[in-house]
PDB file of C-alpha atoms in Angstrom:
ATOM      1  CA  UNK A   9      -2.323  -8.042 -15.702  1.00 70.00           C
ATOM      2  CA  UNK A  10      -2.627  -4.277 -16.136  1.00 80.00           C
ATOM      3  CA  UNK A  11       0.443  -2.072 -15.980  1.00 91.00           C
ATOM      4  CA  UNK A  12       0.329   1.119 -13.937  1.00 96.00           C
ATOM      5  CA  UNK A  13       2.809   3.977 -14.280  1.00 97.00           C
ATOM      6  CA  UNK A  14       3.359   7.330 -12.643  1.00 98.00           C
ATOM      7  CA  UNK A  15       5.205  10.453 -13.522  1.00 97.00           C
ATOM      8  CA  UNK A  16       7.267  12.170 -12.434  1.00 97.00           C
ATOM      9  CA  UNK A  17       9.153   9.514 -10.505  1.00 97.00           C
ATOM     10  CA  UNK A  18      10.607  12.204  -8.258  1.00 97.00           C
ATOM     11  CA  UNK A  19      10.743  15.945  -7.936  1.00 97.00           C
ATOM     12  CA  UNK A  20      12.178  18.613  -5.707  1.00 98.00           C
ATOM     13  CA  UNK A  21       9.885  21.610  -5.331  1.00 97.00           C
ATOM     14  CA  UNK A  22       9.918  24.897  -3.499  1.00 97.00           C
ATOM     15  CA  UNK A  23       7.415  25.641  -0.785  1.00 97.00           C
ATOM     16  CA  UNK A  24       4.323  27.428  -1.944  1.00 97.00           C
ATOM     17  CA  UNK A  25       4.319  25.829  -5.391  1.00 97.00           C
ATOM     18  CA  UNK A  26       2.125  22.996  -6.687  1.00 98.00           C
ATOM     19  CA  UNK A  27       2.948  19.702  -8.350  1.00 98.00           C
ATOM     20  CA  UNK A  28       0.682  17.504 -10.434  1.00 98.00           C
ATOM     21  CA  UNK A  29       1.366  13.766 -10.470  1.00 98.00           C
ATOM     22  CA  UNK A  30       0.023  11.666 -13.303  1.00 98.00           C
ATOM     23  CA  UNK A  31      -1.065   8.026 -13.081  1.00 98.00           C
ATOM     24  CA  UNK A  32      -1.747   5.887 -16.144  1.00 97.00           C
ATOM     25  CA  UNK A  33      -3.121   2.340 -16.340  1.00 96.00           C
ATOM     26  CA  UNK A  34      -2.850   0.468 -19.589  1.00 94.00           C
ATOM     27  CA  UNK A  35      -6.395  -0.884 -19.386  1.00 93.00           C
ATOM     28  CA  UNK A  36      -9.711   0.454 -18.128  1.00 92.00           C
ATOM     29  CA  UNK A  37     -10.231   0.144 -14.383  1.00 90.00           C
ATOM     30  CA  UNK A  38     -13.155   1.244 -12.296  1.00 87.00           C
ATOM     31  CA  UNK A  39     -11.425   2.108  -9.035  1.00 87.00           C
ATOM     32  CA  UNK A  40      -8.270   4.211  -8.727  1.00 93.00           C
ATOM     33  CA  UNK A  41      -6.774   5.482  -5.489  1.00 96.00           C
ATOM     34  CA  UNK A  42      -4.104   7.843  -4.220  1.00 97.00           C
ATOM     35  CA  UNK A  43      -1.958   7.117  -1.159  1.00 97.00           C
ATOM     36  CA  UNK A  44       0.748   8.966   0.722  1.00 97.00           C
ATOM     37  CA  UNK A  45       3.741   7.351   2.391  1.00 95.00           C
ATOM     38  CA  UNK A  46       5.552   9.779   4.648  1.00 94.00           C
ATOM     39  CA  UNK A  47       9.206   9.110   5.500  1.00 89.00           C
ATOM     40  CA  UNK A  48       9.492   5.995   7.633  1.00 86.00           C
ATOM     41  CA  UNK A  49       5.723   5.546   7.733  1.00 89.00           C
ATOM     42  CA  UNK A  50       3.161   3.246   6.236  1.00 92.00           C
ATOM     43  CA  UNK A  51       0.735   4.065   3.439  1.00 95.00           C
ATOM     44  CA  UNK A  52      -2.264   6.288   4.114  1.00 95.00           C
ATOM     45  CA  UNK A  53      -5.184   6.574   1.730  1.00 94.00           C
ATOM     46  CA  UNK A  54      -5.705  10.143   0.499  1.00 95.00           C
ATOM     47  CA  UNK A  55      -8.745   9.621  -1.711  1.00 94.00           C
ATOM     48  CA  UNK A  56     -10.613   7.457  -4.157  1.00 92.00           C
ATOM     49  CA  UNK A  57     -10.562   8.893  -7.667  1.00 93.00           C
ATOM     50  CA  UNK A  58     -14.012   8.439  -9.157  1.00 83.00           C
ATOM     51  CA  UNK A  59     -14.480   8.623 -12.891  1.00 85.00           C
ATOM     52  CA  UNK A  60     -16.999  11.278 -13.826  1.00 81.00           C
ATOM     53  CA  UNK A  61     -17.505  12.585 -10.318  1.00 82.00           C
ATOM     54  CA  UNK A  62     -15.637  14.262  -7.492  1.00 87.00           C
ATOM     55  CA  UNK A  63     -13.017  12.300  -5.593  1.00 91.00           C
ATOM     56  CA  UNK A  64     -13.878  10.875  -2.184  1.00 90.00           C
ATOM     57  CA  UNK A  65     -11.393  12.098   0.419  1.00 92.00           C
ATOM     58  CA  UNK A  66     -10.354  10.416   3.651  1.00 91.00           C
ATOM     59  CA  UNK A  67     -10.347  12.214   6.965  1.00 90.00           C
ATOM     60  CA  UNK A  68      -7.498  14.684   7.121  1.00 93.00           C
ATOM     61  CA  UNK A  69      -7.296  15.291   3.391  1.00 95.00           C
ATOM     62  CA  UNK A  70      -9.173  18.042   1.554  1.00 95.00           C
ATOM     63  CA  UNK A  71      -9.844  18.857  -2.053  1.00 95.00           C
ATOM     64  CA  UNK A  72      -8.267  22.297  -1.897  1.00 97.00           C
ATOM     65  CA  UNK A  73      -4.946  20.792  -0.875  1.00 97.00           C
ATOM     66  CA  UNK A  74      -5.074  17.619  -2.983  1.00 97.00           C
ATOM     67  CA  UNK A  75      -7.289  18.183  -6.029  1.00 97.00           C
ATOM     68  CA  UNK A  76      -7.763  15.006  -8.051  1.00 96.00           C
ATOM     69  CA  UNK A  77      -8.943  14.481 -11.593  1.00 95.00           C
ATOM     70  CA  UNK A  78     -10.216  11.284 -13.206  1.00 95.00           C
ATOM     71  CA  UNK A  79     -11.150  12.163 -16.761  1.00 93.00           C
ATOM     72  CA  UNK A  80     -11.436   8.549 -17.974  1.00 93.00           C
ATOM     73  CA  UNK A  81     -11.038   4.943 -16.874  1.00 93.00           C
ATOM     74  CA  UNK A  82      -7.288   4.763 -17.454  1.00 95.00           C
ATOM     75  CA  UNK A  83      -5.923   8.042 -16.084  1.00 96.00           C
ATOM     76  CA  UNK A  84      -5.871  10.156 -12.937  1.00 97.00           C
ATOM     77  CA  UNK A  85      -3.917  13.079 -11.567  1.00 97.00           C
ATOM     78  CA  UNK A  86      -3.188  14.251  -8.044  1.00 98.00           C
ATOM     79  CA  UNK A  87      -2.078  17.806  -7.400  1.00 98.00           C
ATOM     80  CA  UNK A  88      -0.267  18.719  -4.212  1.00 98.00           C
ATOM     81  CA  UNK A  89      -1.047  22.395  -3.754  1.00 98.00           C
ATOM     82  CA  UNK A  90       0.742  25.171  -1.901  1.00 97.00           C
ATOM     83  CA  UNK A  91       3.400  22.766  -0.776  1.00 97.00           C
ATOM     84  CA  UNK A  92       5.240  22.867   2.513  1.00 97.00           C
ATOM     85  CA  UNK A  93       8.134  20.674   3.717  1.00 96.00           C
ATOM     86  CA  UNK A  94       5.554  18.524   5.565  1.00 95.00           C
ATOM     87  CA  UNK A  95       4.277  17.397   2.147  1.00 97.00           C
ATOM     88  CA  UNK A  96       7.575  15.647   1.437  1.00 97.00           C
ATOM     89  CA  UNK A  97       6.446  12.061   0.908  1.00 97.00           C
ATOM     90  CA  UNK A  98       6.073   9.314  -1.621  1.00 97.00           C
ATOM     91  CA  UNK A  99       2.750   9.548  -3.417  1.00 98.00           C
ATOM     92  CA  UNK A 100       1.364   6.342  -4.899  1.00 98.00           C
ATOM     93  CA  UNK A 101      -1.557   5.613  -7.120  1.00 97.00           C
ATOM     94  CA  UNK A 102      -3.238   2.252  -7.333  1.00 96.00           C
ATOM     95  CA  UNK A 103      -6.131   0.490  -8.995  1.00 94.00           C
ATOM     96  CA  UNK A 104      -8.420  -2.235  -7.792  1.00 89.00           C
ATOM     97  CA  UNK A 105      -8.769  -5.402  -9.784  1.00 80.00           C
ATOM     98  CA  UNK A 106      -9.323  -9.086  -9.402  1.00 70.00           C
ATOM     99  CA  UNK A 107     -12.013 -10.970  -7.557  1.00 68.00           C
ATOM    100  CA  UNK A 108     -11.600  -9.140  -4.258  1.00 73.00           C
ATOM    101  CA  UNK A 109     -10.464  -5.791  -3.004  1.00 80.00           C
ATOM    102  CA  UNK A 110      -6.802  -6.234  -3.831  1.00 85.00           C
ATOM    103  CA  UNK A 111      -4.991  -3.278  -5.289  1.00 91.00           C
ATOM    104  CA  UNK A 112      -2.018  -2.870  -7.577  1.00 93.00           C
ATOM    105  CA  UNK A 113       0.360   0.007  -7.088  1.00 96.00           C
ATOM    106  CA  UNK A 114       2.347   2.355  -9.256  1.00 97.00           C
ATOM    107  CA  UNK A 115       6.039   2.927  -8.625  1.00 96.00           C
ATOM    108  CA  UNK A 116       5.396   6.090  -6.642  1.00 97.00           C
ATOM    109  CA  UNK A 117       6.456   9.710  -6.920  1.00 98.00           C
ATOM    110  CA  UNK A 118       9.044  10.843  -4.396  1.00 97.00           C
ATOM    111  CA  UNK A 119       8.378  14.492  -3.568  1.00 98.00           C
ATOM    112  CA  UNK A 120      10.794  16.668  -1.642  1.00 97.00           C
ATOM    113  CA  UNK A 121       9.709  20.168  -0.677  1.00 97.00           C
ATOM    114  CA  UNK A 122      12.410  22.643   0.273  1.00 96.00           C
TER     115      UNK A 122
ATOM    116  CA  UNK B   8      -8.147   3.441  16.057  1.00 57.00           C
ATOM    117  CA  UNK B   9      -5.491   1.111  14.760  1.00 57.00           C
ATOM    118  CA  UNK B  10      -7.194  -1.300  12.393  1.00 87.00           C
ATOM    119  CA  UNK B  11      -4.145  -3.323  11.424  1.00 93.00           C
ATOM    120  CA  UNK B  12      -1.305  -3.917  13.830  1.00 95.00           C
ATOM    121  CA  UNK B  13       2.132  -5.180  12.955  1.00 97.00           C
ATOM    122  CA  UNK B  14       3.962  -5.234  16.277  1.00 96.00           C
ATOM    123  CA  UNK B  15       7.453  -5.751  14.933  1.00 96.00           C
ATOM    124  CA  UNK B  16       9.101  -2.883  13.149  1.00 96.00           C
ATOM    125  CA  UNK B  17      12.187  -4.988  12.444  1.00 97.00           C
ATOM    126  CA  UNK B  18      12.705  -8.729  12.309  1.00 98.00           C
ATOM    127  CA  UNK B  19      16.094 -10.273  11.695  1.00 97.00           C
ATOM    128  CA  UNK B  20      16.558 -14.015  11.172  1.00 97.00           C
ATOM    129  CA  UNK B  21      19.245 -16.226   9.741  1.00 97.00           C
ATOM    130  CA  UNK B  22      18.969 -17.865   6.349  1.00 97.00           C
ATOM    131  CA  UNK B  23      17.226 -21.198   6.621  1.00 97.00           C
ATOM    132  CA  UNK B  24      15.408 -20.301   9.841  1.00 98.00           C
ATOM    133  CA  UNK B  25      11.598 -20.068  10.039  1.00 97.00           C
ATOM    134  CA  UNK B  26      10.001 -16.674   9.664  1.00 97.00           C
ATOM    135  CA  UNK B  27       6.751 -15.380  11.139  1.00 97.00           C
ATOM    136  CA  UNK B  28       5.608 -11.815  10.574  1.00 98.00           C
ATOM    137  CA  UNK B  29       2.721 -10.917  12.828  1.00 98.00           C
ATOM    138  CA  UNK B  30      -0.442  -9.092  11.822  1.00 97.00           C
ATOM    139  CA  UNK B  31      -3.531  -8.498  13.935  1.00 95.00           C
ATOM    140  CA  UNK B  32      -6.657  -6.750  12.763  1.00 93.00           C
ATOM    141  CA  UNK B  33      -9.730  -5.113  14.250  1.00 89.00           C
ATOM    142  CA  UNK B  34     -12.899  -6.684  12.851  1.00 83.00           C
ATOM    143  CA  UNK B  35     -15.376  -9.143  14.317  1.00 77.00           C
ATOM    144  CA  UNK B  36     -16.366 -10.966  11.143  1.00 77.00           C
ATOM    145  CA  UNK B  37     -14.487 -12.556   8.241  1.00 78.00           C
ATOM    146  CA  UNK B  38     -12.521  -9.827   6.486  1.00 85.00           C
ATOM    147  CA  UNK B  39     -10.385  -9.925   3.406  1.00 87.00           C
ATOM    148  CA  UNK B  40      -6.737  -9.501   4.250  1.00 91.00           C
ATOM    149  CA  UNK B  41      -3.625  -9.042   2.183  1.00 93.00           C
ATOM    150  CA  UNK B  42       0.120  -9.136   2.556  1.00 96.00           C
ATOM    151  CA  UNK B  43       2.110  -6.728   0.422  1.00 97.00           C
ATOM    152  CA  UNK B  44       5.890  -6.749  -0.020  1.00 97.00           C
ATOM    153  CA  UNK B  45       8.277  -4.044  -1.088  1.00 95.00           C
ATOM    154  CA  UNK B  46      11.750  -5.141  -2.085  1.00 96.00           C
ATOM    155  CA  UNK B  47      14.555  -2.586  -2.163  1.00 93.00           C
ATOM    156  CA  UNK B  48      14.042  -0.081  -4.979  1.00 90.00           C
ATOM    157  CA  UNK B  49      10.909  -1.827  -6.227  1.00 93.00           C
ATOM    158  CA  UNK B  50       7.263  -0.950  -6.089  1.00 94.00           C
ATOM    159  CA  UNK B  51       4.835  -2.292  -3.563  1.00 95.00           C
ATOM    160  CA  UNK B  52       3.434  -5.578  -4.784  1.00 94.00           C
ATOM    161  CA  UNK B  53       0.740  -7.988  -3.670  1.00 93.00           C
ATOM    162  CA  UNK B  54       2.224 -11.086  -2.061  1.00 94.00           C
ATOM    163  CA  UNK B  55      -0.774 -12.962  -0.690  1.00 91.00           C
ATOM    164  CA  UNK B  56      -4.517 -12.590  -0.502  1.00 88.00           C
ATOM    165  CA  UNK B  57      -6.333 -14.440   2.266  1.00 83.00           C
ATOM    166  CA  UNK B  58      -9.213 -15.391   0.016  1.00 75.00           C
ATOM    167  CA  UNK B  59      -6.977 -17.416  -2.299  1.00 75.00           C
ATOM    168  CA  UNK B  60      -5.347 -19.564   0.400  1.00 74.00           C
ATOM    169  CA  UNK B  61      -2.261 -19.683  -1.769  1.00 80.00           C
ATOM    170  CA  UNK B  62       1.435 -20.099  -1.142  1.00 82.00           C
ATOM    171  CA  UNK B  63       3.655 -17.554  -2.866  1.00 86.00           C
ATOM    172  CA  UNK B  64       7.447 -17.751  -2.736  1.00 91.00           C
ATOM    173  CA  UNK B  65       7.041 -20.276   0.070  1.00 92.00           C
ATOM    174  CA  UNK B  66       4.986 -17.861   2.200  1.00 94.00           C
ATOM    175  CA  UNK B  67       1.606 -18.736   3.640  1.00 93.00           C
ATOM    176  CA  UNK B  68      -0.814 -16.839   5.836  1.00 94.00           C
ATOM    177  CA  UNK B  69      -3.789 -18.238   7.702  1.00 88.00           C
ATOM    178  CA  UNK B  70      -6.677 -16.197   8.993  1.00 90.00           C
ATOM    179  CA  UNK B  71      -7.314 -16.941  12.665  1.00 91.00           C
ATOM    180  CA  UNK B  72     -10.625 -15.327  13.525  1.00 90.00           C
ATOM    181  CA  UNK B  73     -10.389 -16.254  17.186  1.00 91.00           C
ATOM    182  CA  UNK B  74      -7.109 -14.376  17.557  1.00 93.00           C
ATOM    183  CA  UNK B  75      -7.959 -11.850  14.796  1.00 93.00           C
ATOM    184  CA  UNK B  76      -4.590 -12.582  13.266  1.00 94.00           C
ATOM    185  CA  UNK B  77      -3.188 -13.083   9.786  1.00 95.00           C
ATOM    186  CA  UNK B  78       0.438 -13.939  10.399  1.00 96.00           C
ATOM    187  CA  UNK B  79       2.774 -14.501   7.466  1.00 96.00           C
ATOM    188  CA  UNK B  80       4.981 -17.555   7.677  1.00 96.00           C
ATOM    189  CA  UNK B  81       7.759 -19.248   5.805  1.00 96.00           C
ATOM    190  CA  UNK B  82       9.510 -22.395   7.047  1.00 96.00           C
ATOM    191  CA  UNK B  83      12.950 -21.633   5.628  1.00 97.00           C
ATOM    192  CA  UNK B  84      13.976 -18.029   5.038  1.00 97.00           C
ATOM    193  CA  UNK B  85      16.058 -17.057   2.031  1.00 97.00           C
ATOM    194  CA  UNK B  86      18.232 -13.968   1.614  1.00 96.00           C
ATOM    195  CA  UNK B  87      15.993 -12.687  -1.195  1.00 96.00           C
ATOM    196  CA  UNK B  88      13.107 -12.491   1.278  1.00 97.00           C
ATOM    197  CA  UNK B  89      14.675  -9.380   2.810  1.00 98.00           C
ATOM    198  CA  UNK B  90      12.112  -6.615   2.274  1.00 97.00           C
ATOM    199  CA  UNK B  91       9.392  -4.500   3.899  1.00 97.00           C
ATOM    200  CA  UNK B  92       6.179  -6.415   4.500  1.00 98.00           C
ATOM    201  CA  UNK B  93       2.807  -4.755   4.999  1.00 97.00           C
ATOM    202  CA  UNK B  94      -0.442  -6.302   6.144  1.00 97.00           C
ATOM    203  CA  UNK B  95      -3.551  -4.627   4.691  1.00 94.00           C
ATOM    204  CA  UNK B  96      -7.280  -4.640   5.336  1.00 90.00           C
ATOM    205  CA  UNK B  97      -9.955  -3.096   3.099  1.00 87.00           C
ATOM    206  CA  UNK B  98     -11.370   0.013   4.722  1.00 81.00           C
ATOM    207  CA  UNK B  99     -14.883  -1.312   4.231  1.00 74.00           C
ATOM    208  CA  UNK B 100     -14.198  -3.719   7.100  1.00 64.00           C
ATOM    209  CA  UNK B 101     -13.278  -1.010   9.548  1.00 61.00           C
ATOM    210  CA  UNK B 102     -16.545   0.869   9.550  1.00 58.00           C
ATOM    211  CA  UNK B 103     -15.275   3.606   7.283  1.00 55.00           C
ATOM    212  CA  UNK B 104     -17.608   2.715   4.452  1.00 55.00           C
ATOM    213  CA  UNK B 105     -14.914   3.673   2.037  1.00 61.00           C
ATOM    214  CA  UNK B 106     -13.029   1.776  -0.567  1.00 77.00           C
ATOM    215  CA  UNK B 107      -9.278   1.531  -0.385  1.00 88.00           C
ATOM    216  CA  UNK B 108      -6.964  -0.244   1.993  1.00 91.00           C
ATOM    217  CA  UNK B 109      -5.636   0.478   5.461  1.00 91.00           C
ATOM    218  CA  UNK B 110      -2.096  -0.720   6.063  1.00 94.00           C
ATOM    219  CA  UNK B 111      -0.139  -1.787   9.093  1.00 95.00           C
ATOM    220  CA  UNK B 112       3.049   0.079   9.871  1.00 95.00           C
ATOM    221  CA  UNK B 113       5.130  -2.600   8.189  1.00 96.00           C
ATOM    222  CA  UNK B 114       7.849  -5.009   9.273  1.00 97.00           C
ATOM    223  CA  UNK B 115      11.333  -4.775   7.870  1.00 97.00           C
ATOM    224  CA  UNK B 116      12.521  -8.354   7.443  1.00 98.00           C
ATOM    225  CA  UNK B 117      16.258  -8.901   7.227  1.00 98.00           C
ATOM    226  CA  UNK B 118      17.600 -12.321   6.381  1.00 97.00           C
ATOM    227  CA  UNK B 119      21.174 -12.723   7.501  1.00 96.00           C
ATOM    228  CA  UNK B 120      23.466 -15.088   5.595  1.00 93.00           C
TER     229      UNK B 120
END
């Protein structure tokens, strides 16, 4: 099965700055996604990263705050812009594979904004 | 609206006892459903998919359309089962029209020795 990795694994950032998280899959996949897991909470889908077109964002998430790139079928980035302490979360990328809609997740990036 | 409900935030059972983690969903048809598990300091991983009707690590889950439930069960709990468990439903089944998954809030399962 495909291997998915993320970097950085964690970071501590100052408010007002931006952080770009990278996600790499070791084989080509059609669907990639970005999720947020706030402290003590479940996962919430941020957006679907579409190769060759703009990402599709879920309600409550906007491109200006969370710009996403998907330059090819193995790579995606999520930028958390103009960060505030409320953005402190774990950010996870995933890809969809298999016969159904199951997804496979990266290890996550733990972001702390001070 | 809550699409996937896991009513128990924490469930503690003794080793060897049966385990049932509850999951209810909001959909009138036959959805796909998944159970994901996250062991301490490990990534979220797929445990079971409803469509496969499989048993993984002794866990099974049956879709009950009448009760709109997909409870996760294991007859004899082991200490290594201690983890966070999440029930998940593809967003396409909740009227969103989107891809991706919606997750329940998770149940922290603790197996006591």
